[in-house]
Amino acid sequence: MSLTLLNVIVAVVIAIAFAAANAAYLVWAERRGAARIQRRPGPNINGPFGLLQPPIDGIKLMTKQLMIPGGADKILFMVAPVLAMAPAIMSFVTIPFSENIVARNMDIGVLMIFAFASMGAMAILLAGWGSRNKYSVMASVRAVSQNVSYEIPMLITAITVIMVNGSMDLKAINLAQAGGFWHWNIFPSLQSPLMPVSFIIFFICSLAETNRAPFDLGEAESELVAGFHTEYGSMGFGLFFMAEYANIVIGASLTTLLFLGGWGCPFGLFPGVWWFLLKIYLLIATFIWIRWTFPRTTIYGLLNLSWKILIPISLFNLLLTAGFMKVF
Amino acid sequence: MGGYFSDIFYGGKSLLVGLSITFREFFKPTVTVQYPYQTIKMSARFRGHIELLADDTGSPKCVACGMCQRACPSSCISLDSVSVDIEVDGKVKKKKVLSRYDLNFTTCSLCGQCVENCNFGAIDFSKEYNLASTRKEDFHFDLLDRLKRLEEKKA
Ligand code: SF4
Ligand code: SF4
C-alpha cells in the first residue's frame, strides 16, 4: 500500500516537474522562434541565448500579489487555474515515453487522456464565469463552443486509429507500430488509405483543443483584452500558461503515439525515449511555426472548419476504414 | 460541391505557401538593432533640438546678434551677451561675447527658422534623441554649457 502511494507521489512529482520545465522552456523557444520568424533576436539578455529568462519570469510571477477582482466569485476564480493545470498533469501519468518509461499504463489510456483534456474546457468556462468580466465570459463562451466542436473530429480520428490497432492502450498501439516508418499509422496501409488525412485532421484538432493560434479565440487579445484570463495576475495567470504548454506537450505526445509510431525509430534502429522526445519536439516546433505564420481565424470560420470540413471527412474516413477492415 | 473541394484545396495550398514563407524568413539574418547596446546613425536631415556650433578654437561661433531669438515663432530661445575688451593689433577693442544661450525645448516646434536665420552658421540641429523625462524642467537646455561640455570631452 505504502509502496504504491510512494509510486504515485513520485510519478506525480515527475509529471509536474516535466510539465513545469516544458512550460518554462517552451515559452522561451516560442519567443525565440517568433523572433527569428520576425527577423529579430528575441530574449537574449539574461544568460546565454536568454536561457535564464524563463526562471526570471517565473520568479516575477510568483512574487506578485494575487488579486481577486471585486464582485468575482472567489471560489470559482481560485479553482479555475488549478482545474486547468491538474488534468494536464494527470494526462502525463498514462503517456508512455518508451516501452518502460510510463507511470501507469492503462488499457483505456486514450479514453483517459480525452476525458481529462475535456476538463480543460471546464477550467476556461469557470475562469470566465468567475471573473465577472464581460470579456472573460465572451471568451469562455467561444472557447467552450470551440472545444466542443473540435473534440468530435478529434475523437473520430482517434477511433479510426483504435479500430485499426484494436486497442485503447497507448502502449499496445505503439507496439503495433514498431519497426520502421512504414508500420506507422499515418502511412497508407491496407486498412485505411486516408490515414494521412486523418493525421492532418488530428493535428488541426489538437491545435484547436489547446487553444493555440490560429485558433486562440479564447484569448483573442485584439478583441477581448486577454480573453478568459483577463482578470488573472501572478501565479493564477502562470498556471493557465503552464497548463497551455502542458496541453501542447500532451497534444504532441498523443499525435506521436497515435500516428507517428511513438518511441519507435523510423528505420527500426534503437527504439527508445529519445525518438519519442525528438518527435514531440518536432511537432511542437511545428505548433510554434504555425502560430507565428497564420492570423487568428474568426469564430465562424473556426466552427465552419470543424462542422463542414473536419467532421464529414473524418466520418468518411471512419466508414472507409471500417469497410477496408471488413473486406481485407 | 465542386466549390467545396476546390476551397479545401486552394485554402490548404495557401496555408502551405504561408508556412514556406515563414520557414525561409526563419533562417535570414536579423534586421533589428539592439537598442541600448547598439544605435543607428541618425540621418543627415534628422532634427534634434538645436545646438551651438564651435569654431576651430573651441569657442562658440555665435556673435550674439539675436537673429535666431527674433526669428523663433515660439520664443524658445533666450540669450545674453557681455562686452569684453580684446586686443587686436595692439589696440583695445570692444567685442560682444555670448554669455548665456537657453533653449526652452518644451515649446520648440523644430521648424528650423532659427537655423535658417543665423548668418554665421552658428547653430544647427543636434542628433540628440534620448530625451525622455517626467519633468518639464529637464527640457530647458543651457546650450552654452552643453557646448562647453562637448568641447571638454573632445579635448
Ligand atoms: S526650431 Fe523653430 S521653434 Fe525651435 S528654436 Fe528654432 S525657431 Fe524656435
Ligand atoms: S542668429 Fe546665429 S549668431 Fe545670431 S545669436 Fe543666433 S545663433 Fe548666434
PDB file of N, CA, C and O in Angstrom, chain A residues 98-145:
ATOM      1  N   SER A  98       8.445   5.587 -23.350  1.00  0.00           N
ATOM      2  CA  SER A  98       9.047   4.496 -24.104  1.00  0.00           C
ATOM      3  C   SER A  98       8.434   3.225 -23.535  1.00  0.00           C
ATOM      4  O   SER A  98       7.523   3.297 -22.713  1.00  0.00           O
ATOM      5  N   GLU A  99       8.947   2.092 -23.959  1.00  0.00           N
ATOM      6  CA  GLU A  99       8.297   0.855 -23.562  1.00  0.00           C
ATOM      7  C   GLU A  99       8.238   0.715 -22.043  1.00  0.00           C
ATOM      8  O   GLU A  99       7.283   0.194 -21.483  1.00  0.00           O
ATOM      9  N   ASN A 100       9.279   1.207 -21.346  1.00  0.00           N
ATOM     10  CA  ASN A 100       9.328   1.030 -19.895  1.00  0.00           C
ATOM     11  C   ASN A 100       9.056   2.306 -19.105  1.00  0.00           C
ATOM     12  O   ASN A 100       8.729   2.243 -17.937  1.00  0.00           O
ATOM     13  N   ILE A 101       9.223   3.463 -19.768  1.00  0.00           N
ATOM     14  CA  ILE A 101       9.035   4.712 -19.025  1.00  0.00           C
ATOM     15  C   ILE A 101       7.570   5.135 -19.131  1.00  0.00           C
ATOM     16  O   ILE A 101       7.175   5.855 -20.039  1.00  0.00           O
ATOM     17  N   VAL A 102       6.779   4.643 -18.221  1.00  0.00           N
ATOM     18  CA  VAL A 102       5.390   5.081 -18.154  1.00  0.00           C
ATOM     19  C   VAL A 102       4.950   4.933 -16.705  1.00  0.00           C
ATOM     20  O   VAL A 102       5.221   3.928 -16.056  1.00  0.00           O
ATOM     21  N   ALA A 103       4.319   6.008 -16.180  1.00  0.00           N
ATOM     22  CA  ALA A 103       3.976   5.975 -14.765  1.00  0.00           C
ATOM     23  C   ALA A 103       2.923   4.920 -14.492  1.00  0.00           C
ATOM     24  O   ALA A 103       3.032   4.130 -13.561  1.00  0.00           O
ATOM     25  N   ARG A 104       1.873   4.900 -15.300  1.00  0.00           N
ATOM     26  CA  ARG A 104       0.802   3.950 -15.041  1.00  0.00           C
ATOM     27  C   ARG A 104       0.153   3.662 -16.379  1.00  0.00           C
ATOM     28  O   ARG A 104      -0.591   4.499 -16.888  1.00  0.00           O
ATOM     29  N   ASN A 105       0.498   2.540 -16.956  1.00  0.00           N
ATOM     30  CA  ASN A 105      -0.116   2.218 -18.242  1.00  0.00           C
ATOM     31  C   ASN A 105      -1.527   1.699 -17.994  1.00  0.00           C
ATOM     32  O   ASN A 105      -1.758   0.881 -17.115  1.00  0.00           O
ATOM     33  N   MET A 106      -2.478   2.218 -18.767  1.00  0.00           N
ATOM     34  CA  MET A 106      -3.857   1.761 -18.581  1.00  0.00           C
ATOM     35  C   MET A 106      -4.355   1.223 -19.901  1.00  0.00           C
ATOM     36  O   MET A 106      -3.964   1.700 -20.965  1.00  0.00           O
ATOM     37  N   ASP A 107      -5.244   0.260 -19.828  1.00  0.00           N
ATOM     38  CA  ASP A 107      -5.746  -0.277 -21.092  1.00  0.00           C
ATOM     39  C   ASP A 107      -6.796   0.637 -21.713  1.00  0.00           C
ATOM     40  O   ASP A 107      -7.302   0.372 -22.789  1.00  0.00           O
ATOM     41  N   ILE A 108      -7.140   1.741 -21.025  1.00  0.00           N
ATOM     42  CA  ILE A 108      -8.020   2.735 -21.642  1.00  0.00           C
ATOM     43  C   ILE A 108      -7.323   4.090 -21.681  1.00  0.00           C
ATOM     44  O   ILE A 108      -7.940   5.143 -21.526  1.00  0.00           O
ATOM     45  N   GLY A 109      -6.009   4.060 -21.926  1.00  0.00           N
ATOM     46  CA  GLY A 109      -5.204   5.282 -21.888  1.00  0.00           C
ATOM     47  C   GLY A 109      -5.752   6.401 -22.757  1.00  0.00           C
ATOM     48  O   GLY A 109      -5.833   7.547 -22.327  1.00  0.00           O
ATOM     49  N   VAL A 110      -6.141   6.060 -23.999  1.00  0.00           N
ATOM     50  CA  VAL A 110      -6.621   7.090 -24.918  1.00  0.00           C
ATOM     51  C   VAL A 110      -7.858   7.762 -24.334  1.00  0.00           C
ATOM     52  O   VAL A 110      -7.977   8.993 -24.316  1.00  0.00           O
ATOM     53  N   LEU A 111      -8.760   6.932 -23.834  1.00  0.00           N
ATOM     54  CA  LEU A 111     -10.005   7.453 -23.262  1.00  0.00           C
ATOM     55  C   LEU A 111      -9.712   8.377 -22.096  1.00  0.00           C
ATOM     56  O   LEU A 111     -10.280   9.463 -21.973  1.00  0.00           O
ATOM     57  N   MET A 112      -8.763   7.958 -21.265  1.00  0.00           N
ATOM     58  CA  MET A 112      -8.456   8.755 -20.088  1.00  0.00           C
ATOM     59  C   MET A 112      -7.915  10.119 -20.482  1.00  0.00           C
ATOM     60  O   MET A 112      -8.320  11.153 -19.931  1.00  0.00           O
ATOM     61  N   ILE A 113      -7.012  10.140 -21.469  1.00  0.00           N
ATOM     62  CA  ILE A 113      -6.447  11.430 -21.869  1.00  0.00           C
ATOM     63  C   ILE A 113      -7.535  12.339 -22.425  1.00  0.00           C
ATOM     64  O   ILE A 113      -7.598  13.527 -22.104  1.00  0.00           O
ATOM     65  N   PHE A 114      -8.433  11.767 -23.220  1.00  0.00           N
ATOM     66  CA  PHE A 114      -9.511  12.595 -23.771  1.00  0.00           C
ATOM     67  C   PHE A 114     -10.431  13.095 -22.665  1.00  0.00           C
ATOM     68  O   PHE A 114     -10.901  14.236 -22.705  1.00  0.00           O
ATOM     69  N   ALA A 115     -10.676  12.242 -21.675  1.00  0.00           N
ATOM     70  CA  ALA A 115     -11.555  12.649 -20.581  1.00  0.00           C
ATOM     71  C   ALA A 115     -10.953  13.822 -19.824  1.00  0.00           C
ATOM     72  O   ALA A 115     -11.623  14.814 -19.540  1.00  0.00           O
ATOM     73  N   PHE A 116      -9.637  13.734 -19.541  1.00  0.00           N
ATOM     74  CA  PHE A 116      -9.002  14.833 -18.815  1.00  0.00           C
ATOM     75  C   PHE A 116      -8.894  16.072 -19.681  1.00  0.00           C
ATOM     76  O   PHE A 116      -9.033  17.196 -19.199  1.00  0.00           O
ATOM     77  N   ALA A 117      -8.649  15.861 -20.979  1.00  0.00           N
ATOM     78  CA  ALA A 117      -8.495  17.021 -21.858  1.00  0.00           C
ATOM     79  C   ALA A 117      -9.778  17.834 -21.893  1.00  0.00           C
ATOM     80  O   ALA A 117      -9.746  19.058 -21.954  1.00  0.00           O
ATOM     81  N   SER A 118     -10.935  17.165 -21.829  1.00  0.00           N
ATOM     82  CA  SER A 118     -12.161  17.944 -21.918  1.00  0.00           C
ATOM     83  C   SER A 118     -12.437  18.696 -20.623  1.00  0.00           C
ATOM     84  O   SER A 118     -13.243  19.626 -20.604  1.00  0.00           O
ATOM     85  N   MET A 119     -11.725  18.349 -19.551  1.00  0.00           N
ATOM     86  CA  MET A 119     -11.869  19.144 -18.328  1.00  0.00           C
ATOM     87  C   MET A 119     -11.215  20.506 -18.470  1.00  0.00           C
ATOM     88  O   MET A 119     -11.551  21.451 -17.750  1.00  0.00           O
ATOM     89  N   GLY A 120     -10.290  20.608 -19.425  1.00  0.00           N
ATOM     90  CA  GLY A 120      -9.644  21.901 -19.653  1.00  0.00           C
ATOM     91  C   GLY A 120     -10.653  22.959 -20.059  1.00  0.00           C
ATOM     92  O   GLY A 120     -10.564  24.116 -19.634  1.00  0.00           O
ATOM     93  N   ALA A 121     -11.638  22.557 -20.866  1.00  0.00           N
ATOM     94  CA  ALA A 121     -12.677  23.494 -21.290  1.00  0.00           C
ATOM     95  C   ALA A 121     -13.453  23.995 -20.083  1.00  0.00           C
ATOM     96  O   ALA A 121     -13.842  25.162 -19.995  1.00  0.00           O
ATOM     97  N   MET A 122     -13.655  23.092 -19.128  1.00  0.00           N
ATOM     98  CA  MET A 122     -14.347  23.418 -17.881  1.00  0.00           C
ATOM     99  C   MET A 122     -13.596  24.531 -17.137  1.00  0.00           C
ATOM    100  O   MET A 122     -14.202  25.499 -16.651  1.00  0.00           O
ATOM    101  N   ALA A 123     -12.276  24.397 -17.078  1.00  0.00           N
ATOM    102  CA  ALA A 123     -11.469  25.403 -16.377  1.00  0.00           C
ATOM    103  C   ALA A 123     -11.635  26.773 -17.025  1.00  0.00           C
ATOM    104  O   ALA A 123     -11.781  27.785 -16.348  1.00  0.00           O
ATOM    105  N   ILE A 124     -11.646  26.771 -18.342  1.00  0.00           N
ATOM    106  CA  ILE A 124     -11.785  28.047 -19.056  1.00  0.00           C
ATOM    107  C   ILE A 124     -13.154  28.649 -18.785  1.00  0.00           C
ATOM    108  O   ILE A 124     -13.302  29.847 -18.542  1.00  0.00           O
ATOM    109  N   LEU A 125     -14.162  27.805 -18.783  1.00  0.00           N
ATOM    110  CA  LEU A 125     -15.525  28.275 -18.510  1.00  0.00           C
ATOM    111  C   LEU A 125     -15.606  28.886 -17.112  1.00  0.00           C
ATOM    112  O   LEU A 125     -16.130  29.991 -16.923  1.00  0.00           O
ATOM    113  N   LEU A 126     -15.053  28.177 -16.123  1.00  0.00           N
ATOM    114  CA  LEU A 126     -15.111  28.679 -14.749  1.00  0.00           C
ATOM    115  C   LEU A 126     -14.314  29.976 -14.610  1.00  0.00           C
ATOM    116  O   LEU A 126     -14.745  30.910 -13.921  1.00  0.00           O
ATOM    117  N   ALA A 127     -13.163  30.033 -15.282  1.00  0.00           N
ATOM    118  CA  ALA A 127     -12.340  31.246 -15.183  1.00  0.00           C
ATOM    119  C   ALA A 127     -13.115  32.435 -15.722  1.00  0.00           C
ATOM    120  O   ALA A 127     -13.145  33.508 -15.107  1.00  0.00           O
ATOM    121  N   GLY A 128     -13.769  32.256 -16.861  1.00  0.00           N
ATOM    122  CA  GLY A 128     -14.517  33.350 -17.460  1.00  0.00           C
ATOM    123  C   GLY A 128     -15.701  33.745 -16.613  1.00  0.00           C
ATOM    124  O   GLY A 128     -15.976  34.920 -16.380  1.00  0.00           O
ATOM    125  N   TRP A 129     -16.403  32.733 -16.110  1.00  0.00           N
ATOM    126  CA  TRP A 129     -17.603  32.986 -15.329  1.00  0.00           C
ATOM    127  C   TRP A 129     -17.251  33.610 -13.979  1.00  0.00           C
ATOM    128  O   TRP A 129     -17.900  34.562 -13.537  1.00  0.00           O
ATOM    129  N   GLY A 130     -16.204  33.078 -13.349  1.00  0.00           N
ATOM    130  CA  GLY A 130     -15.833  33.547 -12.018  1.00  0.00           C
ATOM    131  C   GLY A 130     -15.255  34.948 -12.001  1.00  0.00           C
ATOM    132  O   GLY A 130     -15.305  35.626 -10.989  1.00  0.00           O
ATOM    133  N   SER A 131     -14.698  35.423 -13.138  1.00  0.00           N
ATOM    134  CA  SER A 131     -14.025  36.722 -13.128  1.00  0.00           C
ATOM    135  C   SER A 131     -14.978  37.895 -13.086  1.00  0.00           C
ATOM    136  O   SER A 131     -14.571  39.005 -12.775  1.00  0.00           O
ATOM    137  N   ARG A 132     -16.209  37.698 -13.436  1.00  0.00           N
ATOM    138  CA  ARG A 132     -17.196  38.775 -13.528  1.00  0.00           C
ATOM    139  C   ARG A 132     -16.673  39.892 -14.438  1.00  0.00           C
ATOM    140  O   ARG A 132     -16.548  41.060 -14.057  1.00  0.00           O
ATOM    141  N   ASN A 133     -16.335  39.491 -15.634  1.00  0.00           N
ATOM    142  CA  ASN A 133     -15.812  40.446 -16.607  1.00  0.00           C
ATOM    143  C   ASN A 133     -16.414  40.035 -17.936  1.00  0.00           C
ATOM    144  O   ASN A 133     -16.369  38.867 -18.304  1.00  0.00           O
ATOM    145  N   LYS A 134     -17.010  40.995 -18.657  1.00  0.00           N
ATOM    146  CA  LYS A 134     -17.750  40.583 -19.848  1.00  0.00           C
ATOM    147  C   LYS A 134     -16.842  39.984 -20.915  1.00  0.00           C
ATOM    148  O   LYS A 134     -17.216  39.060 -21.617  1.00  0.00           O
ATOM    149  N   TYR A 135     -15.623  40.480 -20.984  1.00  0.00           N
ATOM    150  CA  TYR A 135     -14.716  39.916 -21.982  1.00  0.00           C
ATOM    151  C   TYR A 135     -14.384  38.467 -21.653  1.00  0.00           C
ATOM    152  O   TYR A 135     -14.312  37.612 -22.531  1.00  0.00           O
ATOM    153  N   SER A 136     -14.195  38.216 -20.356  1.00  0.00           N
ATOM    154  CA  SER A 136     -13.869  36.851 -19.957  1.00  0.00           C
ATOM    155  C   SER A 136     -15.014  35.908 -20.280  1.00  0.00           C
ATOM    156  O   SER A 136     -14.798  34.801 -20.775  1.00  0.00           O
ATOM    157  N   VAL A 137     -16.245  36.363 -20.011  1.00  0.00           N
ATOM    158  CA  VAL A 137     -17.386  35.489 -20.275  1.00  0.00           C
ATOM    159  C   VAL A 137     -17.490  35.197 -21.766  1.00  0.00           C
ATOM    160  O   VAL A 137     -17.656  34.049 -22.182  1.00  0.00           O
ATOM    161  N   MET A 138     -17.341  36.249 -22.581  1.00  0.00           N
ATOM    162  CA  MET A 138     -17.426  36.039 -24.027  1.00  0.00           C
ATOM    163  C   MET A 138     -16.355  35.064 -24.480  1.00  0.00           C
ATOM    164  O   MET A 138     -16.598  34.177 -25.295  1.00  0.00           O
ATOM    165  N   ALA A 139     -15.146  35.242 -23.924  1.00  0.00           N
ATOM    166  CA  ALA A 139     -14.053  34.360 -24.318  1.00  0.00           C
ATOM    167  C   ALA A 139     -14.354  32.933 -23.919  1.00  0.00           C
ATOM    168  O   ALA A 139     -14.090  32.001 -24.690  1.00  0.00           O
ATOM    169  N   SER A 140     -14.936  32.729 -22.726  1.00  0.00           N
ATOM    170  CA  SER A 140     -15.170  31.334 -22.340  1.00  0.00           C
ATOM    171  C   SER A 140     -16.283  30.727 -23.179  1.00  0.00           C
ATOM    172  O   SER A 140     -16.218  29.539 -23.501  1.00  0.00           O
ATOM    173  N   VAL A 141     -17.274  31.540 -23.560  1.00  0.00           N
ATOM    174  CA  VAL A 141     -18.305  31.003 -24.444  1.00  0.00           C
ATOM    175  C   VAL A 141     -17.680  30.507 -25.739  1.00  0.00           C
ATOM    176  O   VAL A 141     -17.939  29.397 -26.207  1.00  0.00           O
ATOM    177  N   ARG A 142     -16.798  31.331 -26.268  1.00  0.00           N
ATOM    178  CA  ARG A 142     -16.127  30.933 -27.503  1.00  0.00           C
ATOM    179  C   ARG A 142     -15.293  29.671 -27.303  1.00  0.00           C
ATOM    180  O   ARG A 142     -15.338  28.743 -28.105  1.00  0.00           O
ATOM    181  N   ALA A 143     -14.502  29.692 -26.238  1.00  0.00           N
ATOM    182  CA  ALA A 143     -13.585  28.578 -26.021  1.00  0.00           C
ATOM    183  C   ALA A 143     -14.349  27.284 -25.858  1.00  0.00           C
ATOM    184  O   ALA A 143     -13.950  26.241 -26.380  1.00  0.00           O
ATOM    185  N   VAL A 144     -15.506  27.344 -25.152  1.00  0.00           N
ATOM    186  CA  VAL A 144     -16.248  26.110 -24.936  1.00  0.00           C
ATOM    187  C   VAL A 144     -16.866  25.631 -26.246  1.00  0.00           C
ATOM    188  O   VAL A 144     -16.779  24.438 -26.584  1.00  0.00           O
ATOM    189  N   SER A 145     -17.441  26.548 -27.032  1.00  0.00           N
ATOM    190  CA  SER A 145     -18.028  26.085 -28.297  1.00  0.00           C
ATOM    191  C   SER A 145     -16.940  25.522 -29.202  1.00  0.00           C
ATOM    192  O   SER A 145     -17.151  24.548 -29.917  1.00  0.00           O
TER     193      SER A 145
END
